Amino acid sequence: MSKNNNIEDMLSQLITMIAAIQVEHKEMKQALEGMHQEQKEMKRAFEGMHQEQKEMKRVQQEMHHKIDEIETKAEERHKEILDQLTALKHDQDFIWEKTVRHEREIHAIKMKLS
């Protein structure tokens, strides 16, 4: 009978160990499923960030294009203003030259009349 008790005790221990292993296995499986879920969420978040990055890159390219257009227009306006200033300087030089000539002629006429 003692042998039967030992076998029963061993079987009882074995059943308890198997039950504990099953509980542990179930907990590990749940933890693994949780990790898979978190991994899926992280993948979705990464894909969202990747999409946002693509959109930001497109917006950045549009901004560079607009900046290039603005710079081109600014250069054109700058050239126009310089051309106008150059024309004004030539006009001013011509007017001064003509004024000096008239002053000399007026002075010469005054000298003749005096």
Tab-separated table of N, CA and C in Angstrom:
chain	number	residue	atom	x	y	z
A	1	MET	N	0.780	-1.172	0.000
A	1	MET	CA	0.000	0.000	0.000
A	1	MET	C	0.847	1.271	0.000
A	2	SER	N	1.921	1.164	0.613
A	2	SER	CA	2.845	2.262	0.659
A	2	SER	C	3.340	2.591	-0.747
A	3	LYS	N	3.477	1.529	-1.531
A	3	LYS	CA	3.904	1.748	-2.903
A	3	LYS	C	2.816	2.469	-3.678
A	4	ASN	N	1.568	2.079	-3.441
A	4	ASN	CA	0.444	2.736	-4.108
A	4	ASN	C	0.341	4.193	-3.689
A	5	ASN	N	0.580	4.436	-2.405
A	5	ASN	CA	0.533	5.825	-1.913
A	5	ASN	C	1.629	6.667	-2.575
A	6	ASN	N	2.804	6.077	-2.724
A	6	ASN	CA	3.913	6.787	-3.372
A	6	ASN	C	3.574	7.103	-4.828
A	7	ILE	N	2.999	6.111	-5.510
A	7	ILE	CA	2.628	6.322	-6.900
A	7	ILE	C	1.530	7.378	-6.991
A	8	GLU	N	0.575	7.301	-6.088
A	8	GLU	CA	-0.511	8.299	-6.079
A	8	GLU	C	0.045	9.685	-5.780
A	9	ASP	N	0.973	9.755	-4.831
A	9	ASP	CA	1.604	11.044	-4.502
A	9	ASP	C	2.374	11.589	-5.709
A	10	MET	N	3.097	10.690	-6.374
A	10	MET	CA	3.858	11.104	-7.552
A	10	MET	C	2.920	11.570	-8.669
A	11	LEU	N	1.815	10.822	-8.869
A	11	LEU	CA	0.831	11.217	-9.874
A	11	LEU	C	0.199	12.560	-9.503
A	12	SER	N	-0.103	12.729	-8.242
A	12	SER	CA	-0.695	13.989	-7.777
A	12	SER	C	0.276	15.144	-8.032
A	13	GLN	N	1.546	14.932	-7.708
A	13	GLN	CA	2.557	15.966	-7.939
A	13	GLN	C	2.696	16.257	-9.439
A	14	LEU	N	2.684	15.186	-10.221
A	14	LEU	CA	2.803	15.338	-11.664
A	14	LEU	C	1.630	16.124	-12.230
A	15	ILE	N	0.403	15.810	-11.764
A	15	ILE	CA	-0.785	16.534	-12.215
A	15	ILE	C	-0.690	17.999	-11.801
A	16	THR	N	-0.225	18.260	-10.592
A	16	THR	CA	-0.075	19.637	-10.099
A	16	THR	C	0.963	20.386	-10.945
A	17	MET	N	2.071	19.715	-11.248
A	17	MET	CA	3.117	20.343	-12.060
A	17	MET	C	2.605	20.647	-13.467
A	18	ILE	N	1.855	19.700	-14.053
A	18	ILE	CA	1.311	19.904	-15.393
A	18	ILE	C	0.318	21.053	-15.377
A	19	ALA	N	-0.527	21.119	-14.341
A	19	ALA	CA	-1.489	22.225	-14.227
A	19	ALA	C	-0.757	23.555	-14.121
A	20	ALA	N	0.333	23.586	-13.334
A	20	ALA	CA	1.119	24.815	-13.176
A	20	ALA	C	1.762	25.204	-14.503
A	21	ILE	N	2.264	24.194	-15.215
A	21	ILE	CA	2.881	24.469	-16.518
A	21	ILE	C	1.835	24.991	-17.494
A	22	GLN	N	0.623	24.435	-17.446
A	22	GLN	CA	-0.440	24.902	-18.342
A	22	GLN	C	-0.813	26.347	-18.034
A	23	VAL	N	-0.905	26.679	-16.736
A	23	VAL	CA	-1.218	28.058	-16.343
A	23	VAL	C	-0.115	28.994	-16.831
A	24	GLU	N	1.124	28.573	-16.619
A	24	GLU	CA	2.259	29.369	-17.066
A	24	GLU	C	2.237	29.539	-18.578
A	25	HIS	N	1.946	28.444	-19.293
A	25	HIS	CA	1.871	28.477	-20.755
A	25	HIS	C	0.782	29.438	-21.212
A	26	LYS	N	-0.356	29.408	-20.543
A	26	LYS	CA	-1.471	30.292	-20.893
A	26	LYS	C	-1.083	31.752	-20.656
A	27	GLU	N	-0.422	32.020	-19.532
A	27	GLU	CA	0.003	33.386	-19.216
A	27	GLU	C	1.032	33.877	-20.240
A	28	MET	N	1.965	32.994	-20.612
A	28	MET	CA	2.978	33.366	-21.602
A	28	MET	C	2.329	33.623	-22.954
A	29	LYS	N	1.326	32.801	-23.296
A	29	LYS	CA	0.627	32.983	-24.561
A	29	LYS	C	-0.107	34.319	-24.575
A	30	GLN	N	-0.746	34.683	-23.446
A	30	GLN	CA	-1.443	35.966	-23.353
A	30	GLN	C	-0.446	37.124	-23.450
A	31	ALA	N	0.692	36.969	-22.781
A	31	ALA	CA	1.721	38.017	-22.836
A	31	ALA	C	2.225	38.170	-24.266
A	32	LEU	N	2.427	37.046	-24.949
A	32	LEU	CA	2.894	37.084	-26.328
A	32	LEU	C	1.862	37.748	-27.230
A	33	GLU	N	0.587	37.442	-27.025
A	33	GLU	CA	-0.475	38.075	-27.809
A	33	GLU	C	-0.508	39.574	-27.548
A	34	GLY	N	-0.308	39.960	-26.280
A	34	GLY	CA	-0.241	41.390	-25.943
A	34	GLY	C	0.916	42.074	-26.654
A	35	MET	N	2.054	41.395	-26.693
A	35	MET	CA	3.220	41.956	-27.383
A	35	MET	C	2.951	42.063	-28.876
A	36	HIS	N	2.270	41.076	-29.455
A	36	HIS	CA	1.925	41.133	-30.882
A	36	HIS	C	1.004	42.323	-31.142
A	37	GLN	N	0.050	42.537	-30.252
A	37	GLN	CA	-0.872	43.661	-30.400
A	37	GLN	C	-0.116	44.988	-30.329
A	38	GLU	N	0.778	45.094	-29.368
A	38	GLU	CA	1.583	46.312	-29.239
A	38	GLU	C	2.444	46.519	-30.485
A	39	GLN	N	2.989	45.417	-31.002
A	39	GLN	CA	3.816	45.508	-32.206
A	39	GLN	C	2.982	45.997	-33.389
A	40	LYS	N	1.746	45.512	-33.509
A	40	LYS	CA	0.870	45.973	-34.592
A	40	LYS	C	0.575	47.458	-34.440
A	41	GLU	N	0.301	47.890	-33.207
A	41	GLU	CA	0.022	49.312	-32.958
A	41	GLU	C	1.241	50.163	-33.289
A	42	MET	N	2.425	49.674	-32.914
A	42	MET	CA	3.646	50.414	-33.224
A	42	MET	C	3.857	50.489	-34.730
A	43	LYS	N	3.545	49.408	-35.429
A	43	LYS	CA	3.692	49.395	-36.891
A	43	LYS	C	2.742	50.410	-37.520
A	44	ARG	N	1.487	50.464	-37.016
A	44	ARG	CA	0.532	51.454	-37.545
A	44	ARG	C	1.020	52.869	-37.267
A	45	ALA	N	1.541	53.076	-36.062
A	45	ALA	CA	2.054	54.406	-35.715
A	45	ALA	C	3.234	54.771	-36.622
A	46	PHE	N	4.112	53.820	-36.860
A	46	PHE	CA	5.262	54.062	-37.728
A	46	PHE	C	4.805	54.388	-39.141
A	47	GLU	N	3.827	53.643	-39.651
A	47	GLU	CA	3.310	53.912	-40.991
A	47	GLU	C	2.682	55.300	-41.053
A	48	GLY	N	1.976	55.693	-39.970
A	48	GLY	CA	1.403	57.036	-39.921
A	48	GLY	C	2.486	58.101	-39.950
A	49	MET	N	3.546	57.876	-39.176
A	49	MET	CA	4.646	58.842	-39.165
A	49	MET	C	5.332	58.891	-40.524
A	50	HIS	N	5.454	57.738	-41.162
A	50	HIS	CA	6.071	57.682	-42.486
A	50	HIS	C	5.242	58.482	-43.493
A	51	GLN	N	3.925	58.343	-43.409
A	51	GLN	CA	3.036	59.091	-44.303
A	51	GLN	C	3.150	60.595	-44.038
A	52	GLU	N	3.176	60.966	-42.765
A	52	GLU	CA	3.317	62.383	-42.415
A	52	GLU	C	4.642	62.932	-42.936
A	53	GLN	N	5.685	62.114	-42.843
A	53	GLN	CA	6.996	62.540	-43.330
A	53	GLN	C	6.956	62.774	-44.838
A	54	LYS	N	6.268	61.896	-45.571
A	54	LYS	CA	6.138	62.092	-47.017
A	54	LYS	C	5.407	63.390	-47.317
A	55	GLU	N	4.329	63.656	-46.568
A	55	GLU	CA	3.558	64.884	-46.785
A	55	GLU	C	4.408	66.112	-46.471
A	56	MET	N	5.163	66.034	-45.381
A	56	MET	CA	6.021	67.156	-45.010
A	56	MET	C	7.086	67.395	-46.080
A	57	LYS	N	7.612	66.311	-46.651
A	57	LYS	CA	8.619	66.454	-47.696
A	57	LYS	C	8.012	67.135	-48.915
A	58	ARG	N	6.770	66.764	-49.246
A	58	ARG	CA	6.093	67.384	-50.398
A	58	ARG	C	5.872	68.869	-50.132
A	59	VAL	N	5.425	69.197	-48.914
A	59	VAL	CA	5.195	70.607	-48.559
A	59	VAL	C	6.517	71.373	-48.616
A	60	GLN	N	7.583	70.741	-48.146
A	60	GLN	CA	8.893	71.386	-48.167
A	60	GLN	C	9.335	71.658	-49.605
A	61	GLN	N	9.090	70.715	-50.506
A	61	GLN	CA	9.448	70.915	-51.907
A	61	GLN	C	8.642	72.067	-52.509
A	62	GLU	N	7.355	72.145	-52.162
A	62	GLU	CA	6.527	73.257	-52.653
A	62	GLU	C	7.057	74.585	-52.134
A	63	MET	N	7.467	74.602	-50.861
A	63	MET	CA	8.002	75.836	-50.276
A	63	MET	C	9.298	76.246	-50.986
A	64	HIS	N	10.169	75.263	-51.266
A	64	HIS	CA	11.411	75.580	-51.989
A	64	HIS	C	11.097	76.156	-53.363
A	65	HIS	N	10.105	75.595	-54.031
A	65	HIS	CA	9.709	76.087	-55.351
A	65	HIS	C	9.219	77.527	-55.251
A	66	LYS	N	8.379	77.810	-54.254
A	66	LYS	CA	7.863	79.171	-54.090
A	66	LYS	C	8.976	80.136	-53.726
A	67	ILE	N	9.905	79.700	-52.889
A	67	ILE	CA	11.040	80.559	-52.531
A	67	ILE	C	11.858	80.880	-53.774
A	68	ASP	N	12.080	79.874	-54.623
A	68	ASP	CA	12.815	80.118	-55.871
A	68	ASP	C	12.092	81.148	-56.743
A	69	GLU	N	10.755	81.022	-56.825
A	69	GLU	CA	9.973	81.988	-57.607
A	69	GLU	C	10.110	83.390	-57.027
A	70	ILE	N	10.021	83.492	-55.704
A	70	ILE	CA	10.128	84.801	-55.039
A	70	ILE	C	11.508	85.400	-55.287
A	71	GLU	N	12.545	84.570	-55.170
A	71	GLU	CA	13.908	85.066	-55.420
A	71	GLU	C	14.064	85.554	-56.855
A	72	THR	N	13.495	84.821	-57.798
A	72	THR	CA	13.578	85.222	-59.204
A	72	THR	C	12.875	86.561	-59.411
A	73	LYS	N	11.670	86.698	-58.845
A	73	LYS	CA	10.934	87.962	-58.977
A	73	LYS	C	11.699	89.102	-58.309
A	74	ALA	N	12.300	88.826	-57.151
A	74	ALA	CA	13.054	89.863	-56.439
A	74	ALA	C	14.255	90.311	-57.273
A	75	GLU	N	14.928	89.357	-57.904
A	75	GLU	CA	16.074	89.712	-58.754
A	75	GLU	C	15.629	90.559	-59.943
A	76	GLU	N	14.493	90.206	-60.537
A	76	GLU	CA	13.971	90.975	-61.675
A	76	GLU	C	13.639	92.403	-61.242
A	77	ARG	N	12.948	92.531	-60.099
A	77	ARG	CA	12.589	93.872	-59.603
A	77	ARG	C	13.850	94.674	-59.280
A	78	HIS	N	14.831	94.020	-58.690
A	78	HIS	CA	16.081	94.691	-58.355
A	78	HIS	C	16.743	95.231	-59.624
A	79	LYS	N	16.755	94.415	-60.673
A	79	LYS	CA	17.356	94.849	-61.950
A	79	LYS	C	16.568	96.021	-62.530
A	80	GLU	N	15.227	95.950	-62.464
A	80	GLU	CA	14.398	97.051	-62.980
A	80	GLU	C	14.704	98.349	-62.236
A	81	ILE	N	14.799	98.262	-60.920
A	81	ILE	CA	15.075	99.461	-60.111
A	81	ILE	C	16.449	100.021	-60.444
A	82	LEU	N	17.453	99.151	-60.570
A	82	LEU	CA	18.791	99.620	-60.934
A	82	LEU	C	18.787	100.287	-62.302
A	83	ASP	N	18.045	99.689	-63.245
A	83	ASP	CA	17.946	100.291	-64.582
A	83	ASP	C	17.300	101.669	-64.509
A	84	GLN	N	16.246	101.791	-63.702
A	84	GLN	CA	15.571	103.090	-63.560
A	84	GLN	C	16.491	104.109	-62.898
A	85	LEU	N	17.233	103.686	-61.876
A	85	LEU	CA	18.161	104.597	-61.210
A	85	LEU	C	19.272	105.042	-62.162
A	86	THR	N	19.729	104.113	-62.982
A	86	THR	CA	20.760	104.460	-63.969
A	86	THR	C	20.211	105.476	-64.971
A	87	ALA	N	18.982	105.264	-65.428
A	87	ALA	CA	18.357	106.205	-66.369
A	87	ALA	C	18.196	107.575	-65.711
A	88	LEU	N	17.775	107.611	-64.449
A	88	LEU	CA	17.626	108.885	-63.731
A	88	LEU	C	18.972	109.603	-63.595
A	89	LYS	N	20.029	108.845	-63.321
A	89	LYS	CA	21.361	109.459	-63.199
A	89	LYS	C	21.787	110.065	-64.532
A	90	HIS	N	21.536	109.336	-65.622
A	90	HIS	CA	21.877	109.892	-66.943
A	90	HIS	C	21.063	111.159	-67.220
A	91	ASP	N	19.777	111.136	-66.877
A	91	ASP	CA	18.936	112.323	-67.063
A	91	ASP	C	19.463	113.479	-66.227
A	92	GLN	N	19.840	113.197	-64.978
A	92	GLN	CA	20.353	114.243	-64.092
A	92	GLN	C	21.650	114.826	-64.655
A	93	ASP	N	22.530	113.947	-65.113
A	93	ASP	CA	23.793	114.433	-65.702
A	93	ASP	C	23.511	115.323	-66.913
A	94	PHE	N	22.570	114.912	-67.767
A	94	PHE	CA	22.205	115.689	-68.956
A	94	PHE	C	21.635	117.049	-68.555
A	95	ILE	N	20.752	117.056	-67.538
A	95	ILE	CA	20.133	118.310	-67.091
A	95	ILE	C	21.190	119.247	-66.507
A	96	TRP	N	22.109	118.721	-65.708
A	96	TRP	CA	23.168	119.554	-65.144
A	96	TRP	C	24.038	120.146	-66.249
A	97	GLU	N	24.362	119.315	-67.197
A	97	GLU	CA	25.192	119.775	-68.308
A	97	GLU	C	24.485	120.898	-69.078
A	98	LYS	N	23.189	120.696	-69.341
A	98	LYS	CA	22.408	121.686	-70.078
A	98	LYS	C	22.261	122.967	-69.251
A	99	THR	N	22.047	122.810	-67.926
A	99	THR	CA	21.919	123.980	-67.044
A	99	THR	C	23.203	124.795	-67.041
A	100	VAL	N	24.332	124.118	-66.945
A	100	VAL	CA	25.625	124.826	-66.944
A	100	VAL	C	25.806	125.574	-68.266
A	101	ARG	N	25.455	124.932	-69.369
A	101	ARG	CA	25.584	125.564	-70.687
A	101	ARG	C	24.688	126.805	-70.755
A	102	HIS	N	23.451	126.698	-70.288
A	102	HIS	CA	22.533	127.849	-70.305
A	102	HIS	C	23.046	128.968	-69.417
A	103	GLU	N	23.567	128.598	-68.255
A	103	GLU	CA	24.114	129.626	-67.357
A	103	GLU	C	25.266	130.381	-68.029
A	104	ARG	N	26.077	129.648	-68.736
A	104	ARG	CA	27.199	130.284	-69.436
A	104	ARG	C	26.690	131.216	-70.543
A	105	GLU	N	25.673	130.710	-71.272
A	105	GLU	CA	25.110	131.534	-72.342
A	105	GLU	C	24.453	132.788	-71.767
A	106	ILE	N	23.725	132.633	-70.667
A	106	ILE	CA	23.101	133.799	-70.017
A	106	ILE	C	24.172	134.775	-69.563
A	107	HIS	N	25.227	134.245	-68.984
A	107	HIS	CA	26.321	135.101	-68.538
A	107	HIS	C	26.972	135.829	-69.722
A	108	ALA	N	27.126	135.108	-70.840
A	108	ALA	CA	27.721	135.727	-72.033
A	108	ALA	C	26.808	136.815	-72.573
A	109	ILE	N	25.479	136.585	-72.564
A	109	ILE	CA	24.539	137.592	-73.057
A	109	ILE	C	24.576	138.815	-72.144
A	110	LYS	N	24.620	138.593	-70.818
A	110	LYS	CA	24.676	139.699	-69.865
A	110	LYS	C	25.940	140.526	-70.096
A	111	MET	N	27.027	139.829	-70.396
A	111	MET	CA	28.283	140.547	-70.606
A	111	MET	C	28.209	141.404	-71.857
A	112	LYS	N	27.533	140.904	-72.898
A	112	LYS	CA	27.385	141.673	-74.127
A	112	LYS	C	26.479	142.875	-73.926
A	113	LEU	N	25.431	142.705	-73.128
A	113	LEU	CA	24.506	143.784	-72.893
A	113	LEU	C	25.062	144.832	-71.940
A	114	SER	N	25.995	144.454	-71.147
A	114	SER	CA	26.526	145.410	-70.186
A	114	SER	C	27.474	146.373	-70.800
